[in-house]
Amino acid sequence: RGYQHGSNHAFGPSTNHPNLANLDSPYVDGISITRGSPRQHVWTYAARLTESDGEFCPCANNPNVRTAVPDFVGDDYYCESGFVNSPSDGRYKLRPISWNDPLW
């Protein structure tokens, strides 16, 4: 199982990854499954901020999506959040781990 903590931006830019569209760079907040040498993409599990705030996750059906899935990922991904809403104080890093709602 995968559990969420903090502020995750799926395929969007963050301090962890500036959204470099390259399989060998950190392109997602989540898990990337690859195989072979050179590496080939198999599947990506992307973690987004909340169920209601999905601006960096195309599968959130949000008209305000501000990012795209990298071409090498294609349709081989799943995007999820362990939190339904944003914290009222906006302090994502102080949230507990989403034990009650696993990502995967």
Short mmCIF file of C-alpha atoms in Angstrom, two decimals:
data_model
loop_
_atom_site.label_atom_id
_atom_site.label_comp_id
_atom_site.label_asym_id
_atom_site.label_seq_id
_atom_site.Cartn_x
_atom_site.Cartn_y
_atom_site.Cartn_z
CA ARG A 1 0.00 0.00 0.00
CA GLY A 2 0.99 3.61 -0.54
CA TYR A 3 0.10 6.38 1.89
CA GLN A 4 0.22 10.13 1.41
CA HIS A 5 1.96 12.73 3.53
CA GLY A 6 2.59 16.39 2.81
CA SER A 7 1.97 18.32 -0.38
CA ASN A 8 2.02 16.21 -3.54
CA HIS A 9 1.68 17.66 -7.02
CA ALA A 10 1.36 14.58 -9.26
CA PHE A 11 2.84 15.68 -12.61
CA GLY A 12 3.08 19.35 -11.67
CA PRO A 13 6.23 21.26 -10.79
CA SER A 14 7.45 21.18 -7.21
CA THR A 15 10.68 21.59 -5.29
CA ASN A 16 11.28 17.86 -5.81
CA HIS A 17 10.91 17.95 -9.58
CA PRO A 18 10.70 20.93 -11.91
CA ASN A 19 8.57 18.80 -14.28
CA LEU A 20 11.36 17.66 -16.54
CA ALA A 21 9.77 15.47 -19.20
CA ASN A 22 12.46 12.80 -19.06
CA LEU A 23 12.17 9.28 -17.68
CA ASP A 24 15.58 9.62 -16.02
CA SER A 25 14.55 12.76 -14.11
CA PRO A 26 12.13 13.08 -11.17
CA TYR A 27 8.98 13.81 -13.19
CA VAL A 28 6.27 12.80 -10.68
CA ASP A 29 5.33 12.92 -7.02
CA GLY A 30 4.61 9.22 -6.73
CA ILE A 31 6.02 5.94 -8.00
CA SER A 32 7.48 5.24 -11.41
CA ILE A 33 7.79 1.64 -12.60
CA THR A 34 10.31 1.05 -15.36
CA ARG A 35 12.15 -1.86 -16.96
CA GLY A 36 15.17 -2.58 -19.11
CA SER A 37 18.30 -0.75 -20.09
CA PRO A 38 17.82 1.86 -21.33
CA ARG A 39 14.84 2.31 -19.05
CA GLN A 40 11.33 2.03 -20.51
CA HIS A 41 8.22 3.31 -18.78
CA VAL A 42 5.75 0.67 -17.57
CA TRP A 43 3.39 2.49 -15.16
CA THR A 44 3.25 5.59 -12.96
CA TYR A 45 1.31 6.06 -9.73
CA ALA A 46 0.93 9.81 -9.18
CA ALA A 47 -0.10 11.38 -5.86
CA ARG A 48 -2.05 14.61 -6.04
CA LEU A 49 -2.74 17.24 -3.39
CA THR A 50 -6.35 16.37 -2.51
CA GLU A 51 -9.42 14.83 -4.10
CA SER A 52 -10.86 18.34 -4.55
CA ASP A 53 -7.65 20.14 -5.66
CA GLY A 54 -6.28 18.42 -8.72
CA GLU A 55 -4.75 21.14 -10.84
CA PHE A 56 -1.63 19.05 -11.49
CA CYS A 57 -3.42 15.77 -12.13
CA PRO A 58 -5.22 15.38 -15.46
CA CYS A 59 -7.35 12.53 -14.13
CA ALA A 60 -9.00 14.86 -11.62
CA ASN A 61 -11.40 16.05 -14.36
CA ASN A 62 -10.51 19.58 -13.36
CA PRO A 63 -10.91 22.31 -16.02
CA ASN A 64 -8.07 24.23 -14.33
CA VAL A 65 -5.44 21.56 -14.99
CA ARG A 66 -2.12 23.34 -15.45
CA THR A 67 0.09 20.44 -16.45
CA ALA A 68 0.21 17.54 -18.85
CA VAL A 69 1.25 13.95 -18.49
CA PRO A 70 4.69 13.47 -20.05
CA ASP A 71 4.56 11.88 -23.52
CA PHE A 72 6.58 8.83 -22.42
CA VAL A 73 3.92 8.04 -19.77
CA GLY A 74 1.00 8.12 -22.20
CA ASP A 75 -2.15 6.62 -20.69
CA ASP A 76 -0.20 4.29 -18.40
CA TYR A 77 -0.77 6.04 -15.08
CA TYR A 78 -3.10 6.32 -12.12
CA CYS A 79 -3.57 9.45 -10.02
CA GLU A 80 -4.96 9.49 -6.47
CA SER A 81 -5.02 11.44 -3.21
CA GLY A 82 -5.36 10.24 0.35
CA PHE A 83 -7.01 13.49 1.42
CA VAL A 84 -10.50 14.69 0.46
CA ASN A 85 -10.00 18.42 1.12
CA SER A 86 -7.21 20.91 1.70
CA PRO A 87 -6.31 21.63 5.33
CA SER A 88 -8.15 24.72 6.56
CA ASP A 89 -4.91 26.42 7.57
CA GLY A 90 -3.10 25.55 4.33
CA ARG A 91 -0.32 23.75 6.21
CA TYR A 92 0.06 20.56 4.17
CA LYS A 93 3.37 19.45 5.63
CA LEU A 94 1.87 19.26 9.12
CA ARG A 95 -0.92 16.89 8.07
CA PRO A 96 -0.78 13.35 9.36
CA ILE A 97 -0.27 10.44 7.01
CA SER A 98 -3.47 9.40 5.21
CA TRP A 99 -3.79 6.05 7.03
CA ASN A 100 -7.56 5.84 6.42
CA ASP A 101 -7.37 6.32 2.65
CA PRO A 102 -4.43 4.51 1.00
CA LEU A 103 -3.36 5.81 -2.39
CA TRP A 104 -2.79 2.36 -3.89
#
